mmCIF file with all atom_site columns, C-alpha atoms in Angstrom:
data_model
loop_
_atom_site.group_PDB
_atom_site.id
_atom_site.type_symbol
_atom_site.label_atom_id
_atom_site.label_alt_id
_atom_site.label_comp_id
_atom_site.label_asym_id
_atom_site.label_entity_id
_atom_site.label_seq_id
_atom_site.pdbx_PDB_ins_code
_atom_site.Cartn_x
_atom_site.Cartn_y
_atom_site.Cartn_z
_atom_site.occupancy
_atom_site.B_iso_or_equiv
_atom_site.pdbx_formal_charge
_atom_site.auth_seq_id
_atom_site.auth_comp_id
_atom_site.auth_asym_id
_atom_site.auth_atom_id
_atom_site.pdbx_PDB_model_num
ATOM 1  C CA . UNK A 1 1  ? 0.000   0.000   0.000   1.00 0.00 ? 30  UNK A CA 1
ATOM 2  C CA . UNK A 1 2  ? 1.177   3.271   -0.932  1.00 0.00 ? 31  UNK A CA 1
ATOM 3  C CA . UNK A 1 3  ? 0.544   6.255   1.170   1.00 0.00 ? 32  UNK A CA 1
ATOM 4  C CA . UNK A 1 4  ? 2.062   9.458   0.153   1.00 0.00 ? 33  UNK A CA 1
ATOM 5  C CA . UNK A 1 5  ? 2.765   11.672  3.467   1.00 0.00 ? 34  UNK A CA 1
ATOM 6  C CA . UNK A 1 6  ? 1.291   15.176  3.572   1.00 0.00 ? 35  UNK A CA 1
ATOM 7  C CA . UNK A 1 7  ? 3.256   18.041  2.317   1.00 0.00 ? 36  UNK A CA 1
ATOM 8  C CA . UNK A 1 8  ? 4.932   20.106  5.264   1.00 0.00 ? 37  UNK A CA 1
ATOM 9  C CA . UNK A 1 9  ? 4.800   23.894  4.808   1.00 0.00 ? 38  UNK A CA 1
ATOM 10 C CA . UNK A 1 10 ? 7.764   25.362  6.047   1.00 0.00 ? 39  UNK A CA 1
ATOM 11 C CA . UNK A 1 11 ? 7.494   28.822  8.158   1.00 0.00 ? 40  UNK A CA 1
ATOM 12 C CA . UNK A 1 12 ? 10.935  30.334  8.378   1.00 0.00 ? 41  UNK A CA 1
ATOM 13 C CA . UNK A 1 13 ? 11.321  32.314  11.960  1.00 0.00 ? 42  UNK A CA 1
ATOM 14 C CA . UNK A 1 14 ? 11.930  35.365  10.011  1.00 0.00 ? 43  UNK A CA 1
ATOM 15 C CA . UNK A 1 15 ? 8.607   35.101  8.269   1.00 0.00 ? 44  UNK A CA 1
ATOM 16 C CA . UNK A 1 16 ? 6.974   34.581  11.433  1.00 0.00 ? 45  UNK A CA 1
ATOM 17 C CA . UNK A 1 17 ? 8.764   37.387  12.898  1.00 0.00 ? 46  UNK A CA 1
ATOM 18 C CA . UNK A 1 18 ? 8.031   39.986  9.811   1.00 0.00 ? 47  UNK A CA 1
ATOM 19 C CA . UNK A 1 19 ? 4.440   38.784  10.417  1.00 0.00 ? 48  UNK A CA 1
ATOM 20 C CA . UNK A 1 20 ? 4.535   39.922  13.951  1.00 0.00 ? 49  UNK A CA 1
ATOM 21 C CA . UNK A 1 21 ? 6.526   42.767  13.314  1.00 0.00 ? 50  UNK A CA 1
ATOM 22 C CA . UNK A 1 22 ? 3.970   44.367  10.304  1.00 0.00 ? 51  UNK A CA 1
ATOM 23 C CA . UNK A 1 23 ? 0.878   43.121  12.671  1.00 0.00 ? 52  UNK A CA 1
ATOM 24 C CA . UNK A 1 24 ? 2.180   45.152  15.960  1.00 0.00 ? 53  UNK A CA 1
ATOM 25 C CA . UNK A 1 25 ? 3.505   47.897  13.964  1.00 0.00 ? 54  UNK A CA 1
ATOM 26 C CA . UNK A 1 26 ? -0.001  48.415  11.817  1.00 0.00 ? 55  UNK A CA 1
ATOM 27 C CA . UNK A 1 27 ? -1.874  47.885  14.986  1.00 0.00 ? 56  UNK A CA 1
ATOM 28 C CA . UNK A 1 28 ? 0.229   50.386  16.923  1.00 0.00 ? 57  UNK A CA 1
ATOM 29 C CA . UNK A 1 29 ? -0.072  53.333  13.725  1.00 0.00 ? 58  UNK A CA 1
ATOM 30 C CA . UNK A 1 30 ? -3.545  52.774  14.248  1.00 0.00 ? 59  UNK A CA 1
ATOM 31 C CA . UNK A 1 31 ? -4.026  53.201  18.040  1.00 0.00 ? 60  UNK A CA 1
ATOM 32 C CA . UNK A 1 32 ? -1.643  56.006  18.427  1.00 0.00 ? 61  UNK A CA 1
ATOM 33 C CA . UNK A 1 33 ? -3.764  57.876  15.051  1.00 0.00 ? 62  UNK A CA 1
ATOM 34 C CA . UNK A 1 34 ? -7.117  57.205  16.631  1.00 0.00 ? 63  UNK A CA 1
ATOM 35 C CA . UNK A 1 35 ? -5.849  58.184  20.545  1.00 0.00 ? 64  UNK A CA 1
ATOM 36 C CA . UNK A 1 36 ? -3.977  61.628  19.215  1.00 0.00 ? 65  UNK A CA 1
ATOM 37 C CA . UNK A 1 37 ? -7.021  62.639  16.257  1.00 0.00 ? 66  UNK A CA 1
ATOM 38 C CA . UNK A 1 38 ? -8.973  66.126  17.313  1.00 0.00 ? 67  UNK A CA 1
ATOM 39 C CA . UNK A 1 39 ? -12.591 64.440  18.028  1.00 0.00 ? 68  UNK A CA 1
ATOM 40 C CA . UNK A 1 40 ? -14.560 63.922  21.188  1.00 0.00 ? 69  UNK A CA 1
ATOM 41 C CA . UNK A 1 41 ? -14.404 61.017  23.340  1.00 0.00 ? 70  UNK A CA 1
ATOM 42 C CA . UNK A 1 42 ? -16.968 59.067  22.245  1.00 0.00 ? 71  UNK A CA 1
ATOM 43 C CA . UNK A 1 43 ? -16.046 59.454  19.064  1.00 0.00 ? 72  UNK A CA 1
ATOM 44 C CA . UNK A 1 44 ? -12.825 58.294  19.570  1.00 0.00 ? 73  UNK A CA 1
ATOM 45 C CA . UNK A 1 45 ? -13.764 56.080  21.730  1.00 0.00 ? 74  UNK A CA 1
ATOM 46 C CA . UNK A 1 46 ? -16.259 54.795  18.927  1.00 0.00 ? 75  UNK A CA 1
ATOM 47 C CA . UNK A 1 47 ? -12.699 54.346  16.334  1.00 0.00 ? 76  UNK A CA 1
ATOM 48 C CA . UNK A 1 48 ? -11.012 52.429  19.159  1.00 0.00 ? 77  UNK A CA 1
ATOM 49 C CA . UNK A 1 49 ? -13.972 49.715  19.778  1.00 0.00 ? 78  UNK A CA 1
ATOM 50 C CA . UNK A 1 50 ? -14.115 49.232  15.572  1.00 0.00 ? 79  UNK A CA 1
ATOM 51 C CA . UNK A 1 51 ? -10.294 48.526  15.366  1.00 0.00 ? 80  UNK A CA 1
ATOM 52 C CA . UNK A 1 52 ? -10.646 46.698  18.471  1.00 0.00 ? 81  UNK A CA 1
ATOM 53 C CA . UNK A 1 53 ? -13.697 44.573  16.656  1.00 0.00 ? 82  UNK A CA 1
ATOM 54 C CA . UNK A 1 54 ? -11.768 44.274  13.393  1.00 0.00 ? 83  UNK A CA 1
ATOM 55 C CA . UNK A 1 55 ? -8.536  43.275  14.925  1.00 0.00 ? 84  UNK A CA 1
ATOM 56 C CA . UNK A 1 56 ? -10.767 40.088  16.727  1.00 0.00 ? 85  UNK A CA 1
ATOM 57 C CA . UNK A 1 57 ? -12.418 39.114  13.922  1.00 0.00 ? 86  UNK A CA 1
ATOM 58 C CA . UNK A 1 58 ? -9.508  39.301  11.141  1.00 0.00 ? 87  UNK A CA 1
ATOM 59 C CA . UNK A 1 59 ? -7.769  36.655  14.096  1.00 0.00 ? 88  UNK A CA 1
ATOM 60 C CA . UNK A 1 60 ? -11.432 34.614  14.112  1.00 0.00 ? 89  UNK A CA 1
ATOM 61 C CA . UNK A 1 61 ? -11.802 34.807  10.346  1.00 0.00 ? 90  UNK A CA 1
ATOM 62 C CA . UNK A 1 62 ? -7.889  33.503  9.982   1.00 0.00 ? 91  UNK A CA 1
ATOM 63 C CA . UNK A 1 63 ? -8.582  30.312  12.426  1.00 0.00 ? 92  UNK A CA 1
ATOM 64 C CA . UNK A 1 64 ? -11.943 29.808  10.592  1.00 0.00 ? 93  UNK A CA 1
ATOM 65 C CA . UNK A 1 65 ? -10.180 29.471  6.988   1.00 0.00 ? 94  UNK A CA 1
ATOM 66 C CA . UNK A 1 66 ? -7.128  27.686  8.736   1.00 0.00 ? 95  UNK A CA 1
ATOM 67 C CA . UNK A 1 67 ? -9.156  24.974  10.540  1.00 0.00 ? 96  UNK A CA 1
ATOM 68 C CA . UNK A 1 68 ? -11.380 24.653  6.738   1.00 0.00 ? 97  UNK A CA 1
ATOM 69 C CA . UNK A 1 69 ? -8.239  23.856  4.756   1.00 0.00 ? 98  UNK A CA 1
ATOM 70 C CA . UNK A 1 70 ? -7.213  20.997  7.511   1.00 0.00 ? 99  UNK A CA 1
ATOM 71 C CA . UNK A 1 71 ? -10.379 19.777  7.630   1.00 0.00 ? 100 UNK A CA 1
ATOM 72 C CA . UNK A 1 72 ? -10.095 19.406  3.827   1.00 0.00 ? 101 UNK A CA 1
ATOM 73 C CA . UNK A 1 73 ? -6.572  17.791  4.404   1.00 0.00 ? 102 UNK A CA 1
ATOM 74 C CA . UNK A 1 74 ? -7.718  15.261  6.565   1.00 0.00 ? 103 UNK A CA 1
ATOM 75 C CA . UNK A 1 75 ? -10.836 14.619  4.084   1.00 0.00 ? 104 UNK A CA 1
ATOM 76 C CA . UNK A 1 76 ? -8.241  13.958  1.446   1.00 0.00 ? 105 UNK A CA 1
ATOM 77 C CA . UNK A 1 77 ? -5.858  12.240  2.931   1.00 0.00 ? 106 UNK A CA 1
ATOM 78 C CA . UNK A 1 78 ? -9.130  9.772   4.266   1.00 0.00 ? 107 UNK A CA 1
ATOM 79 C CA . UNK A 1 79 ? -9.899  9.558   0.719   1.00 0.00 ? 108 UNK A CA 1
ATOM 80 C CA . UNK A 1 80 ? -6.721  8.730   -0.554  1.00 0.00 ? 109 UNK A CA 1
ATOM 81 C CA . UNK A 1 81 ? -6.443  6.102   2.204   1.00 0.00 ? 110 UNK A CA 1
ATOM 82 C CA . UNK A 1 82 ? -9.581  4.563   1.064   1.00 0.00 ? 111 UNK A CA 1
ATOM 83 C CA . UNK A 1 83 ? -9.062  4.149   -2.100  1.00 0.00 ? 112 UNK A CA 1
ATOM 84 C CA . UNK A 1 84 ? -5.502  2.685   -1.457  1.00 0.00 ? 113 UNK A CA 1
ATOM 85 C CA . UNK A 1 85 ? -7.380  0.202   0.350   1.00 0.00 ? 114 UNK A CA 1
ATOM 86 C CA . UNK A 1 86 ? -9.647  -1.041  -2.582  1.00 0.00 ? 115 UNK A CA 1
ATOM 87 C CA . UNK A 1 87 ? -6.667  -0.918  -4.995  1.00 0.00 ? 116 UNK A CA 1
ATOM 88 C CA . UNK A 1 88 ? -4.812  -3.039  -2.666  1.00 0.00 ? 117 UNK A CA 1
ATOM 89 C CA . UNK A 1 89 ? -7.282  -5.577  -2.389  1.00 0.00 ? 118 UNK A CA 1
ATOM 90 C CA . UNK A 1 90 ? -8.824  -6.055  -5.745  1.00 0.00 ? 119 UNK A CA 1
ATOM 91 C CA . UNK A 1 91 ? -7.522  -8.603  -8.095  1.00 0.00 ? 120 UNK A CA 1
ATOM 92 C CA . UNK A 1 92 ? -8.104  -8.091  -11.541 1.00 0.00 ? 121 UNK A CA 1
ATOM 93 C CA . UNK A 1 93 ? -7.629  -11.561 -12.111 1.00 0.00 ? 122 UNK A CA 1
ATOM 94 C CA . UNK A 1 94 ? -9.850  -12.984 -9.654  1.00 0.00 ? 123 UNK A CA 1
ATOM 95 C CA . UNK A 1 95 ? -12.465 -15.505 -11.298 1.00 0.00 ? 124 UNK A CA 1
ATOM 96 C CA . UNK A 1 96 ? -16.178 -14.764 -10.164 1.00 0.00 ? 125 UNK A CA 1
ATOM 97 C CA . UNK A 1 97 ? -18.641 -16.891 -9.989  1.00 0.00 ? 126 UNK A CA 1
ATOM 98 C CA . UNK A 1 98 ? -21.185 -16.051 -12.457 1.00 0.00 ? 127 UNK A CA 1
#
């Protein structure tokens, strides 16, 4: 039986680090715009719950399509293993009885 084993995806530290970096960074231009911009309180304080809000569900949104393409993965690979298993066992030269 062949079983092919699933492709590994390599993150580098430095990409995970740049990723970090640009999110904190962003994030940070952001909060120090909204904190030092000439409007009232609750107006500001109106900018600061909506990045709050779209900094929580850009993270949900990532984990949703994340835990999709496993779930496909492990579909896949199920498949795959499946049908290895019928390959495995039929013999095309097997005599039935008719």
């Amino acid at each position: 039986m062949t079983n092919t084993p699933p492709v590994q995806r390599p993150m580098t530290a430095a990409y995970f680090a740049q990723s970090v970096l640009s999110f904190a960074l962003s994030l940070g231009a952001v909060c120090i715009g909204v904190a030092y911009m000439s409007v009232t309180a609750w107006e500001r304080g109106f900018l600061a719950l909506g990045v709050l809000f779209l900094v929580s569900s850009s993270f949900t949104l990532a984990k949703c399509i994340r835990d999709r393409q496993e779930m496909m993965e492990v579909t896949t690979r199920v498949d795959k293993a499946r049908l290895d298993k019928l390959l495995s066992e039929h013999d095309p030269f097997e005599v039935k009885n008719l």
